[in-house]
PDB file of C-alpha atoms and ligand atoms in Angstrom:
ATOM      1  CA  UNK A 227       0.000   0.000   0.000  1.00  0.00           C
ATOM      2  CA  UNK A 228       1.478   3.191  -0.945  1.00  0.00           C
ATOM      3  CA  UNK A 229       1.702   6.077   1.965  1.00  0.00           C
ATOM      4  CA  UNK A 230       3.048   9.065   1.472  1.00  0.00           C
ATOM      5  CA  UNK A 231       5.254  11.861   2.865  1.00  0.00           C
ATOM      6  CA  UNK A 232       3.873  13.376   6.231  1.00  0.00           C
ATOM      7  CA  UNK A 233       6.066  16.462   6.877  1.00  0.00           C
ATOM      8  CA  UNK A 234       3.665  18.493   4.516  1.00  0.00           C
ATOM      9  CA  UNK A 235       1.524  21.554   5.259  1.00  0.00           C
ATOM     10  CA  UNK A 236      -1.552  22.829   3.848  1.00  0.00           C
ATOM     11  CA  UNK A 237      -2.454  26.433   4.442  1.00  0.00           C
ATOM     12  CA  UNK A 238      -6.024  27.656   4.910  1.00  0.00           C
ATOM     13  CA  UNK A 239      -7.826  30.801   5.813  1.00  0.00           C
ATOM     14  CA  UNK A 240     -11.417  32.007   5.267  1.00  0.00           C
ATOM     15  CA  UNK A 241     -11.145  35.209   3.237  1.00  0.00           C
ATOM     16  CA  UNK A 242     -14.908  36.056   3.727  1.00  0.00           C
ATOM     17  CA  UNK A 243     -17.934  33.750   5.358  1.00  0.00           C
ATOM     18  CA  UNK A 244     -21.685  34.526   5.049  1.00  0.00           C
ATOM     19  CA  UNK A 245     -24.114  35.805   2.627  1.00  0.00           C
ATOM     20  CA  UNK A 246     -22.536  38.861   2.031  1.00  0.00           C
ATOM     21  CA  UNK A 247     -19.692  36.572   0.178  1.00  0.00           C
ATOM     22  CA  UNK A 248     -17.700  33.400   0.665  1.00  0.00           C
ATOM     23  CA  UNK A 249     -14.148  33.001   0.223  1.00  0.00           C
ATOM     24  CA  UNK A 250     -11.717  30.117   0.937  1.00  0.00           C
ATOM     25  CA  UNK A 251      -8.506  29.696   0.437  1.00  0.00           C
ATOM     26  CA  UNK A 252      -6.414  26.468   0.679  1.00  0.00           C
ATOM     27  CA  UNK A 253      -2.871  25.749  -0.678  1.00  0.00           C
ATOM     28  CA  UNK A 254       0.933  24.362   0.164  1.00  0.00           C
ATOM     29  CA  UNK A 255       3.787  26.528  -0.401  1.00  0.00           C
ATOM     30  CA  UNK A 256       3.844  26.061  -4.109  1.00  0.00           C
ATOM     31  CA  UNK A 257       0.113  26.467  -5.297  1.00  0.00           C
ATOM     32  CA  UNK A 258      -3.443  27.411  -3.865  1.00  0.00           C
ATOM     33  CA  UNK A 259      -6.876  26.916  -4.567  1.00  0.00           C
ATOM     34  CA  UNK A 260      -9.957  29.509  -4.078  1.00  0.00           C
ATOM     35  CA  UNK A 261     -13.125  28.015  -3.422  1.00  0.00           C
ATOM     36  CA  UNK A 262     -16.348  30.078  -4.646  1.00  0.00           C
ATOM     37  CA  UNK A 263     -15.060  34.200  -4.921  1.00  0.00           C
ATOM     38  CA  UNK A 264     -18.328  36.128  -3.528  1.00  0.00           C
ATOM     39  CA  UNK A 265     -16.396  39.202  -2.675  1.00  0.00           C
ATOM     40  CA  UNK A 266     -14.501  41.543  -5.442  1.00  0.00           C
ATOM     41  CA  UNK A 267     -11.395  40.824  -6.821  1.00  0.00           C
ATOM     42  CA  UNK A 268     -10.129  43.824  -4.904  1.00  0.00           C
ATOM     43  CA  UNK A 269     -10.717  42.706  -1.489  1.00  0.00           C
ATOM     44  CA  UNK A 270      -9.334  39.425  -2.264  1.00  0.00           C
ATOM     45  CA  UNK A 271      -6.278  41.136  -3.204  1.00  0.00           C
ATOM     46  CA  UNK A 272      -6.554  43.234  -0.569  1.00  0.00           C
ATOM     47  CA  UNK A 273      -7.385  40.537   2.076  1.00  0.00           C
ATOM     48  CA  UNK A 274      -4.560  37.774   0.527  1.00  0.00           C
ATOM     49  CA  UNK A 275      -2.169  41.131   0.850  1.00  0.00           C
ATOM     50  CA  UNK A 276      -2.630  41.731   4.536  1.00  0.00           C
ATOM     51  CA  UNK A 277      -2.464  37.968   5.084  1.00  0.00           C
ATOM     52  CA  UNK A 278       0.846  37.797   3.458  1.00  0.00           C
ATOM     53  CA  UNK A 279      -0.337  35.823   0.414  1.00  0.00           C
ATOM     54  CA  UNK A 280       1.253  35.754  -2.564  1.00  0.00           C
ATOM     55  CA  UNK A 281      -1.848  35.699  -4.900  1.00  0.00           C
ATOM     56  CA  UNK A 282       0.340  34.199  -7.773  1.00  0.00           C
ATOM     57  CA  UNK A 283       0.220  31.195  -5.814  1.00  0.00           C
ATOM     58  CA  UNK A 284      -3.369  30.970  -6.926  1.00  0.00           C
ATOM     59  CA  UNK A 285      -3.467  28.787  -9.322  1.00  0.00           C
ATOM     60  CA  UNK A 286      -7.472  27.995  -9.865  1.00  0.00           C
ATOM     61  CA  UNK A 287     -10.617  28.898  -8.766  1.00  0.00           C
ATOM     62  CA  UNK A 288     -13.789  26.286  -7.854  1.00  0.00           C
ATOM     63  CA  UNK A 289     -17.422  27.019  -8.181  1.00  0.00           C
ATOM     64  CA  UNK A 290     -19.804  25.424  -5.510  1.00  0.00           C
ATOM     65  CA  UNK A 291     -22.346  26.540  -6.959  1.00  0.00           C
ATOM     66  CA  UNK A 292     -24.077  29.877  -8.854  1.00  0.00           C
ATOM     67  CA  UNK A 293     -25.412  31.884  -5.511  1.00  0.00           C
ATOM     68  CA  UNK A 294     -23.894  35.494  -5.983  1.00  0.00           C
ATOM     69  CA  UNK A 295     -22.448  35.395  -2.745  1.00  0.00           C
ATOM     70  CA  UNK A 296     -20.244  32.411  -3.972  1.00  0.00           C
ATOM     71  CA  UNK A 297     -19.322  33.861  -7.410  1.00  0.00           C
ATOM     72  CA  UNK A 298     -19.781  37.792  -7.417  1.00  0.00           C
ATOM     73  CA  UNK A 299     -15.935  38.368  -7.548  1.00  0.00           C
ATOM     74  CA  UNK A 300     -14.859  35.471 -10.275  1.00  0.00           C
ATOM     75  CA  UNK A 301     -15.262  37.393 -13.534  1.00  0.00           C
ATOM     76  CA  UNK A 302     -13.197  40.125 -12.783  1.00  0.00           C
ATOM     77  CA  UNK A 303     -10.788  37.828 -10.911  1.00  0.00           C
ATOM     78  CA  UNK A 304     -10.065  35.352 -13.320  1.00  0.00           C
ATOM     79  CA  UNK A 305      -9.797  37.597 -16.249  1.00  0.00           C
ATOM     80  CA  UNK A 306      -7.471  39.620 -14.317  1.00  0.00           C
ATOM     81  CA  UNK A 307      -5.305  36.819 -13.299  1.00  0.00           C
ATOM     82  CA  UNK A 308      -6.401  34.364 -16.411  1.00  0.00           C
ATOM     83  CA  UNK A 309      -7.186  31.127 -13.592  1.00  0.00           C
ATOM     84  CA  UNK A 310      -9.073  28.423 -14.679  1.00  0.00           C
ATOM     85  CA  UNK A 311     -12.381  28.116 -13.146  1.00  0.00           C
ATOM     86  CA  UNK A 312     -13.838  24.891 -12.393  1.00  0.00           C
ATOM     87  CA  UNK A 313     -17.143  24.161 -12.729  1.00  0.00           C
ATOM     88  CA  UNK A 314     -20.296  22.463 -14.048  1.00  0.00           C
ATOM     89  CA  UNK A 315     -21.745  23.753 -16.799  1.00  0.00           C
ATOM     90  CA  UNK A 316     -25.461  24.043 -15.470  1.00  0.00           C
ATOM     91  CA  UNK A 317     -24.145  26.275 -12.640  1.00  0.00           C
ATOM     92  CA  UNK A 318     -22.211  28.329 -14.821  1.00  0.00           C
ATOM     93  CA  UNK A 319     -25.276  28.781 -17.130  1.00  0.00           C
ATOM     94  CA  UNK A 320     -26.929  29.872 -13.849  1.00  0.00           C
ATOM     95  CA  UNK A 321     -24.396  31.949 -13.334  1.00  0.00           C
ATOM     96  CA  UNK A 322     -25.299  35.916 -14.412  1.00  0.00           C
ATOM     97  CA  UNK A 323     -22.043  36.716 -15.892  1.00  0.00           C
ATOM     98  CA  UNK A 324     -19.492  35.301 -19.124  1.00  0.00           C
ATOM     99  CA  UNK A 325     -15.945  33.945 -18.394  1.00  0.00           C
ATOM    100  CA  UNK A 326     -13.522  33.091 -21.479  1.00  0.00           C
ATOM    101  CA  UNK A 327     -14.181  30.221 -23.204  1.00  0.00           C
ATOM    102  CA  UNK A 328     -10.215  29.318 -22.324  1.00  0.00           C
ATOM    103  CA  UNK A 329     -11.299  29.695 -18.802  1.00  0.00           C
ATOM    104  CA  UNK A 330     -13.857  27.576 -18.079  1.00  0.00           C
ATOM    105  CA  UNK A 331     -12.774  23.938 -17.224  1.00  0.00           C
ATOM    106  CA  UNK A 332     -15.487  20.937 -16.233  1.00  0.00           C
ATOM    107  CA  UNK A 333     -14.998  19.158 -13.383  1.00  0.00           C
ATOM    108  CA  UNK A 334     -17.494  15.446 -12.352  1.00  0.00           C
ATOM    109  CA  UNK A 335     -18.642  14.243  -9.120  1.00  0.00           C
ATOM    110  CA  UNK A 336     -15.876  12.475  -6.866  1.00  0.00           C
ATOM    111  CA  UNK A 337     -13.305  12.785 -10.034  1.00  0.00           C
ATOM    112  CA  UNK A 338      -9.984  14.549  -8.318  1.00  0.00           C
ATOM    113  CA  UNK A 339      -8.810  17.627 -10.469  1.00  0.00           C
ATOM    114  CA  UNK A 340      -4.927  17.704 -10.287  1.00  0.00           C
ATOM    115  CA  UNK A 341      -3.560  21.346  -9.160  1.00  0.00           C
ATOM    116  CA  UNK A 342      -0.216  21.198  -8.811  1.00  0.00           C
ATOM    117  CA  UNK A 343       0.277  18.843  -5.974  1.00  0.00           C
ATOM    118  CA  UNK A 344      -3.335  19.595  -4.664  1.00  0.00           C
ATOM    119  CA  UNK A 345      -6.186  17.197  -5.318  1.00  0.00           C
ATOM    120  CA  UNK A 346      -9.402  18.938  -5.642  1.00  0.00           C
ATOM    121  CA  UNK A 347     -12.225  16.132  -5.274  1.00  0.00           C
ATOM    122  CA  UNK A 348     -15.941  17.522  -5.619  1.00  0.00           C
ATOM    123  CA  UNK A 349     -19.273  16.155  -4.442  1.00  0.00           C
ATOM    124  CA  UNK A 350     -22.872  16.353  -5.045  1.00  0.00           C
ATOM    125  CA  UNK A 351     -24.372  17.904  -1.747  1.00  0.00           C
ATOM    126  CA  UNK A 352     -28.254  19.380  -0.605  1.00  0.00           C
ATOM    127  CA  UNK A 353     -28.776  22.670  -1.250  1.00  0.00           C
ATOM    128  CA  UNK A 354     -31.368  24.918  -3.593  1.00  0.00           C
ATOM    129  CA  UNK A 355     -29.023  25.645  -6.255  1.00  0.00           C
ATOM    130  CA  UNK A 356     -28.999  24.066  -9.664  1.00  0.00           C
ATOM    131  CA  UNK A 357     -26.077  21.390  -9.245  1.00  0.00           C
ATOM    132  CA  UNK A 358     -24.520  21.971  -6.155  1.00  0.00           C
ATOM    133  CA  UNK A 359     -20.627  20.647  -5.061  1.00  0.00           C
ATOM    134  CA  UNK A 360     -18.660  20.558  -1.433  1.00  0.00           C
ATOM    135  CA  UNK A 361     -15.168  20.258  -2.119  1.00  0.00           C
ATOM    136  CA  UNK A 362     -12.422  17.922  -0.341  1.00  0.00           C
ATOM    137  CA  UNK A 363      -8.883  19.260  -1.366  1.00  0.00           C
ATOM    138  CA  UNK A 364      -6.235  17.045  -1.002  1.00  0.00           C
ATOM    139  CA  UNK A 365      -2.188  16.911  -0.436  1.00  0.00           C
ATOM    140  CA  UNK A 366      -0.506  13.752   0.029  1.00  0.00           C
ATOM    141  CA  UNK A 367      -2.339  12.080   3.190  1.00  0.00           C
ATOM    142  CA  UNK A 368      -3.711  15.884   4.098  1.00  0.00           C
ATOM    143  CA  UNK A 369      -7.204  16.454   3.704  1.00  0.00           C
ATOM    144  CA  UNK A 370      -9.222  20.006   3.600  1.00  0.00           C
ATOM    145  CA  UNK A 371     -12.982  20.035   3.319  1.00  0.00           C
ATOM    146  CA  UNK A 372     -15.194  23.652   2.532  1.00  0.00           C
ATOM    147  CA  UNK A 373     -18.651  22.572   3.471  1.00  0.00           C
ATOM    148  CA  UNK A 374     -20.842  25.332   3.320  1.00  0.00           C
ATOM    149  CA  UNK A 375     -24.411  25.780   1.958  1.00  0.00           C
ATOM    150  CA  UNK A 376     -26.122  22.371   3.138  1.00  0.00           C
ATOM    151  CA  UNK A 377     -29.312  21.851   3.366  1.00  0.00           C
ATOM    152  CA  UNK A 378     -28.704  18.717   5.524  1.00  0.00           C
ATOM    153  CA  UNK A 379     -26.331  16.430   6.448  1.00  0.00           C
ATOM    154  CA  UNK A 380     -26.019  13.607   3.630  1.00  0.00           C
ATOM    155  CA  UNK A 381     -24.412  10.480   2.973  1.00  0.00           C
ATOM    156  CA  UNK A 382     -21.139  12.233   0.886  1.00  0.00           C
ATOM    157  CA  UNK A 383     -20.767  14.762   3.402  1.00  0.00           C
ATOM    158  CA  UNK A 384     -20.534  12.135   6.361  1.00  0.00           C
ATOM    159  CA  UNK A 385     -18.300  10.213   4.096  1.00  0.00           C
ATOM    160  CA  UNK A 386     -15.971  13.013   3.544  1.00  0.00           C
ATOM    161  CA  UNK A 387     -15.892  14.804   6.839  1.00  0.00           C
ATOM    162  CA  UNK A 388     -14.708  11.839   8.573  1.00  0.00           C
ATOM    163  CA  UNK A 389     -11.115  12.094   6.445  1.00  0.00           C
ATOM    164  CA  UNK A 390     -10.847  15.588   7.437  1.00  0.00           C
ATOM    165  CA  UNK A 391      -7.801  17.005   8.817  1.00  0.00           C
ATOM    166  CA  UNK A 392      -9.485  20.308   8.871  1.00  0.00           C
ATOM    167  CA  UNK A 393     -12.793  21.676   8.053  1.00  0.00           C
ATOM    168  CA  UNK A 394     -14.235  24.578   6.718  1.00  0.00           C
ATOM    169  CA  UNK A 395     -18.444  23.482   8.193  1.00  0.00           C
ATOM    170  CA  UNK A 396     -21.390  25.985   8.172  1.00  0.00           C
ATOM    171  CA  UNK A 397     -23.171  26.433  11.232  1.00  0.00           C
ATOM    172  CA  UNK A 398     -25.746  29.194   9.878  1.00  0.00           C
ATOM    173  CA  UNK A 399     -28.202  29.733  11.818  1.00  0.00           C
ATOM    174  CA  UNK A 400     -29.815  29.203  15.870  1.00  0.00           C
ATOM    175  CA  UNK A 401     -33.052  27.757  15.618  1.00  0.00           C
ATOM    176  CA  UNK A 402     -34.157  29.904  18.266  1.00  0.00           C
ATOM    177  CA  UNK A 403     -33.152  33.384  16.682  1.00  0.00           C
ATOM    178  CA  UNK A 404     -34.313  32.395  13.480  1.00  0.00           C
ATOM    179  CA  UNK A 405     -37.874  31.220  14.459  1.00  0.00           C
ATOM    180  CA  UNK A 406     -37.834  34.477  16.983  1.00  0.00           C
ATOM    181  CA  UNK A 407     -36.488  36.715  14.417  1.00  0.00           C
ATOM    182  CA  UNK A 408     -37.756  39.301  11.650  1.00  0.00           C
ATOM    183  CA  UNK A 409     -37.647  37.311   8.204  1.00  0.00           C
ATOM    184  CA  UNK A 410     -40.422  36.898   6.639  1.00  0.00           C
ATOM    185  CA  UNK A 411     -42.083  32.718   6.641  1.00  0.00           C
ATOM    186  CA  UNK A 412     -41.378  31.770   3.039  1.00  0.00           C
ATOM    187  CA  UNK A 413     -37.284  32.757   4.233  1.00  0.00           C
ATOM    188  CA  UNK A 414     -37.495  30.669   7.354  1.00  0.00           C
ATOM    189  CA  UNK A 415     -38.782  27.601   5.808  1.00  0.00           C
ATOM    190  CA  UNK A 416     -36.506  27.579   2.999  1.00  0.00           C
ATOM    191  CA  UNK A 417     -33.292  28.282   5.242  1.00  0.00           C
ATOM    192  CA  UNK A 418     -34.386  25.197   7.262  1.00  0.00           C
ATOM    193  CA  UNK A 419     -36.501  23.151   4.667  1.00  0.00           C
ATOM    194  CA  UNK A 420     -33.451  20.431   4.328  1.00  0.00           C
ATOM    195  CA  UNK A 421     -32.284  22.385   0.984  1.00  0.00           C
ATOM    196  CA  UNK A 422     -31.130  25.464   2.804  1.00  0.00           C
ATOM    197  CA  UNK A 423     -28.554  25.893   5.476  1.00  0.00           C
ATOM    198  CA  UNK A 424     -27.549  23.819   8.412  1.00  0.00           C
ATOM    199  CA  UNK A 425     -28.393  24.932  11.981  1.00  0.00           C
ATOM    200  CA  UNK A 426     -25.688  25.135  14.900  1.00  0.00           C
ATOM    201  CA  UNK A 427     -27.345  22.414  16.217  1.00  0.00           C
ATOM    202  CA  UNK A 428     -27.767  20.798  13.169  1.00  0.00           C
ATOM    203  CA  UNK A 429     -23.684  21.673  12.843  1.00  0.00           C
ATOM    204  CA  UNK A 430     -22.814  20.195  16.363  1.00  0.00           C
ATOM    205  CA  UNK A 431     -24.277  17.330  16.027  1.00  0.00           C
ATOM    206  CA  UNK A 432     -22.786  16.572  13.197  1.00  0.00           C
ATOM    207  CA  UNK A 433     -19.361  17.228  14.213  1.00  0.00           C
ATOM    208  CA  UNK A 434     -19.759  15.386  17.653  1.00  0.00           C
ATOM    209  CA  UNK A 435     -20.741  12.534  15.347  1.00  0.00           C
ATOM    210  CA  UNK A 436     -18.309  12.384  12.920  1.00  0.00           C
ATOM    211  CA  UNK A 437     -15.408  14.197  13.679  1.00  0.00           C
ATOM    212  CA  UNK A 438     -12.266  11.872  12.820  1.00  0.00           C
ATOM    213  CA  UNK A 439      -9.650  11.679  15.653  1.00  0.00           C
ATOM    214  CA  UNK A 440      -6.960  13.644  13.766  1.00  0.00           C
ATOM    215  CA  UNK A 441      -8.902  16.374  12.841  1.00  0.00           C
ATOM    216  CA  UNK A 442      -7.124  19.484  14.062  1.00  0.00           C
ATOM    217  CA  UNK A 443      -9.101  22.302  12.937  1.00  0.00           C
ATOM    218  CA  UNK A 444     -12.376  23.450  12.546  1.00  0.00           C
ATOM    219  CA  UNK A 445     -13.729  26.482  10.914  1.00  0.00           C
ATOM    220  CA  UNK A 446     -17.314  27.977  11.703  1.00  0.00           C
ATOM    221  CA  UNK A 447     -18.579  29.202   8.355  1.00  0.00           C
ATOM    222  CA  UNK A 448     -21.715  31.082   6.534  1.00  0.00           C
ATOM    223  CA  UNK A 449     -22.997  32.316  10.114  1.00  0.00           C
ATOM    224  CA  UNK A 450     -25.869  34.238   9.785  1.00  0.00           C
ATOM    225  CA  UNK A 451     -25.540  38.165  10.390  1.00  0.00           C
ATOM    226  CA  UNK A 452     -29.772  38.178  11.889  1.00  0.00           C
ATOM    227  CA  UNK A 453     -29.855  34.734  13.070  1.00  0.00           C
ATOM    228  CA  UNK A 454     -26.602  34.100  14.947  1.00  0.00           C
ATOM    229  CA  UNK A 455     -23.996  35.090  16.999  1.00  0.00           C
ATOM    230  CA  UNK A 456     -19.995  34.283  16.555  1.00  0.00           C
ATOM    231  CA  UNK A 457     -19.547  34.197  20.435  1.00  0.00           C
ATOM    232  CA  UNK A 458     -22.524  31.736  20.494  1.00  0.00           C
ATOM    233  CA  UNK A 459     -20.581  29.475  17.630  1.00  0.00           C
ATOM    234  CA  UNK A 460     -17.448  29.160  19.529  1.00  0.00           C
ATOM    235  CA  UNK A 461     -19.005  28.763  22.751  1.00  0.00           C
ATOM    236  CA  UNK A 462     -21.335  26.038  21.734  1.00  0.00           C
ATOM    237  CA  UNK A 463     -18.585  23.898  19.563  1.00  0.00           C
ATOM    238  CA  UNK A 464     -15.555  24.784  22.196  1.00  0.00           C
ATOM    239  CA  UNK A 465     -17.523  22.950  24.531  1.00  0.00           C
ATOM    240  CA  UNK A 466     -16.906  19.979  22.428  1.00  0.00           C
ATOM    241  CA  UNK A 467     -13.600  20.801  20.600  1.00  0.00           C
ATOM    242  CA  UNK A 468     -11.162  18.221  22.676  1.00  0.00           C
ATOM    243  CA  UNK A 469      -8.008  18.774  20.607  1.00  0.00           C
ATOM    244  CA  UNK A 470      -9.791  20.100  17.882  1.00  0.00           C
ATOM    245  CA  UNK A 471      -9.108  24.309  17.514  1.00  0.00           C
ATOM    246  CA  UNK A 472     -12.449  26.012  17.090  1.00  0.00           C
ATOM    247  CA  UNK A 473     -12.468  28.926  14.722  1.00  0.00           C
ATOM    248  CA  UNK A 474     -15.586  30.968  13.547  1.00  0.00           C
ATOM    249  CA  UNK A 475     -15.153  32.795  10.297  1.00  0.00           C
ATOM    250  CA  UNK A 476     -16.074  36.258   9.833  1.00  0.00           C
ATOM    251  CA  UNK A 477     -18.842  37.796   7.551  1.00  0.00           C
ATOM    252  CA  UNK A 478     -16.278  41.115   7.362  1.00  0.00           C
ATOM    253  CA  UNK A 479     -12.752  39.825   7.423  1.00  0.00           C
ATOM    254  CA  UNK A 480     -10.234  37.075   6.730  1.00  0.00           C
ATOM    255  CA  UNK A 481      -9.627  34.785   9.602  1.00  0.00           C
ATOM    256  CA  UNK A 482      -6.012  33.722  10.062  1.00  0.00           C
ATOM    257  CA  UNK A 483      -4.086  31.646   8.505  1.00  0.00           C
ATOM    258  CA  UNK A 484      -3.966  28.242  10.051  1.00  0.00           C
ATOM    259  CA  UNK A 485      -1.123  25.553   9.538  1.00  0.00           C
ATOM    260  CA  UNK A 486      -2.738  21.872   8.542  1.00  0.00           C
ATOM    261  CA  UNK A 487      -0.504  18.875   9.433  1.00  0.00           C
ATOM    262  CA  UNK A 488      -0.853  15.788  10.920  1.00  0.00           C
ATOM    263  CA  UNK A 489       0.609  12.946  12.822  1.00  0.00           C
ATOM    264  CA  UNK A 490       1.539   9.360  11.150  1.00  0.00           C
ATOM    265  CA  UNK A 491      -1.720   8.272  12.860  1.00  0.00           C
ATOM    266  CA  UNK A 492      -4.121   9.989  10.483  1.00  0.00           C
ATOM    267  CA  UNK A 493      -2.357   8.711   7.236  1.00  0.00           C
ATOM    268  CA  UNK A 494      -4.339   6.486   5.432  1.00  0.00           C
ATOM    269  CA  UNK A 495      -3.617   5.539   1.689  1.00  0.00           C
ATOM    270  CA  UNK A 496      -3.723   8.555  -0.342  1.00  0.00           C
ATOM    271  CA  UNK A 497      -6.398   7.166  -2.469  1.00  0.00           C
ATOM    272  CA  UNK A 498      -9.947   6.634  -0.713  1.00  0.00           C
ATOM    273  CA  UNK A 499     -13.328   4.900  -1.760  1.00  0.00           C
ATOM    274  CA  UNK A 500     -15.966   6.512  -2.995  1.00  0.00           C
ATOM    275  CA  UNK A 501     -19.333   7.698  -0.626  1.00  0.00           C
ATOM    276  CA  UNK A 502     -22.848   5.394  -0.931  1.00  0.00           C
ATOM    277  CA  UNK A 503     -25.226   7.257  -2.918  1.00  0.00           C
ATOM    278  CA  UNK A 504     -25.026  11.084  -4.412  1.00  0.00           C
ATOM    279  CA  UNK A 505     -28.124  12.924  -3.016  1.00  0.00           C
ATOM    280  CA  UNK A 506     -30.839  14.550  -5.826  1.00  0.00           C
ATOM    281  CA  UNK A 507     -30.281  18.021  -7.482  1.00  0.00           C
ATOM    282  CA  UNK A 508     -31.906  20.571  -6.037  1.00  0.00           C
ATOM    283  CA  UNK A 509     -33.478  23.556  -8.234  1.00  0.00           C
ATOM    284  CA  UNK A 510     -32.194  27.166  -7.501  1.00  0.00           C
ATOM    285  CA  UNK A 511     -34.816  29.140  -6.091  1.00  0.00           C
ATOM    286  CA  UNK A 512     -32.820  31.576  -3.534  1.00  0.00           C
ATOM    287  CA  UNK A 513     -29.475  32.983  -2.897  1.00  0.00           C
TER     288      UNK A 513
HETATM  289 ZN1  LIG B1566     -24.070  31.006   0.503  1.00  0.00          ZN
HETATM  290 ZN1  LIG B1567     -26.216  29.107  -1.494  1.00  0.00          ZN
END
């Protein structure tokens, strides 16, 4: 069985979280990834900048899926920097903007793209978007997952959480707040209909569940600016954490950059199976 090197690092920070725009950035010292750009090219530059970020290490750009708060910055970024953008062509007609044909690169469910050294692995997941992905990025045994935008917890996203060294997991909304709060009905049920966001609840129990041993990291994401609270977040999963560092992302800033690597316990072969079942495509009927 083939195992490899474990004296890598991946390096991760959330750029912008929540539904004012969603930003995340993963990559080793050579090359980096962006998942979803929902904030201008400017403020990634800006935010990479103050980080210390080279942004020629980006080297590509992956869709999750067409809601503007994922995508509002990619046209203007990628034509800038001419990076590929990955991502399925029924999201990108959903999408309200054009990107160069020379741009615009397909990717299929659980088939790794190749980025460098990263392995970018996408997956079908619940949400009310046309065809929408999570992503698992991958270098050598290290494993990064951005789940953000789920409806509900489903059989891929169980499968791929568990090989998480770190994880990038929404926890939108308290039930509480949201049921207490000002939006109107029709915006309550569809944020908790199953096709909308996950809860913290929803969140915690999730992680409590399936949290992998080795999993160093996790990262708060897409809170809620009228139905949550950051100090709430961290108070509710730090509870919990063990050896696990709790981070919530911010809806205004980049969160630091954190430092992924891993003991020789949590190497297992750098190829893995593939999840049970996909779940059904959802239609897009809200941002
Ligand atoms: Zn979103
Ligand atoms: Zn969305």
């Amino acid at each position: 069985m083939n195992f490899l090197c474990v004296s890598m690092s991946l390096y991760i920070t959330s750029l912008n979280s929540g539904s004012n725009g969603n930003c995340y950035y993963v990559g080793n010292d050579e090359e980096a990834v962006l998942v979803d750009v929902g904030i201008s090219c400017r403020e990634v530059e800006i935010r990479l900048k103050q980080l210390g970020l080279s942004i020629t290490k980006v080297k590509a750009i992956f869709i999750s899926h067409e809601h503007s708060d994922h995508v509002r910055g990619i046209p203007v970024l990628a034509a800038k920097y001419s990076l590929p953008v990955y991502v399925t062509t029924s999201t990108l007609r959903n999408c309200r903007f054009r990107l160069e044909k020379r741009l615009i690169h397909n990717f299929q469910s659980n088939l790794p793209v190749s980025i460098g050294g990263l392995s970018i692995t996408p997956f079908p997941k619940l949400h009310d978007a046309i065809d929408p992905y999570s992503f698992i990025i991958a270098y050598g045994h290290l494993r990064v997952g951005v789940f953000t935008d789920i409806g509900a917890p489903c059989e891929n996203l169980k499968h791929y959480f568990q090989l998480c060294h770190a994880a990038f997991l929404e926890s939108n909304y308290d039930e509480e707040m949201l049921e207490k709060g000002k939006y109107p009905y029709y915006l309550k049920n569809r944020i908790k209909s199953g096709h909308g966001h996950l809860s913290n609840n929803q969140a915690l129990a999730f992680f409590k569940m399936y949290r992998p041993s080795y999993m160093t990291h996790l990262i708060l994401s897409h809170l809620s600016n009228e139905n949550n609270c950051p100090k709430l977040v961290y108070n509710l999963f730090s509870e919990y954490a063990n050896d696990t560092e709790i981070v919530v992302a911010s809806r205004f800033e980049a969160t630091s950059i954190y430092t992924i690597t891993s003991s020789d316990s949590s190497v297992i072969p750098s190829t893995f199976s593939l999840p049970p079942e996909p779940p059904t495509l959802q239609m897009s009927l809200f941002e």
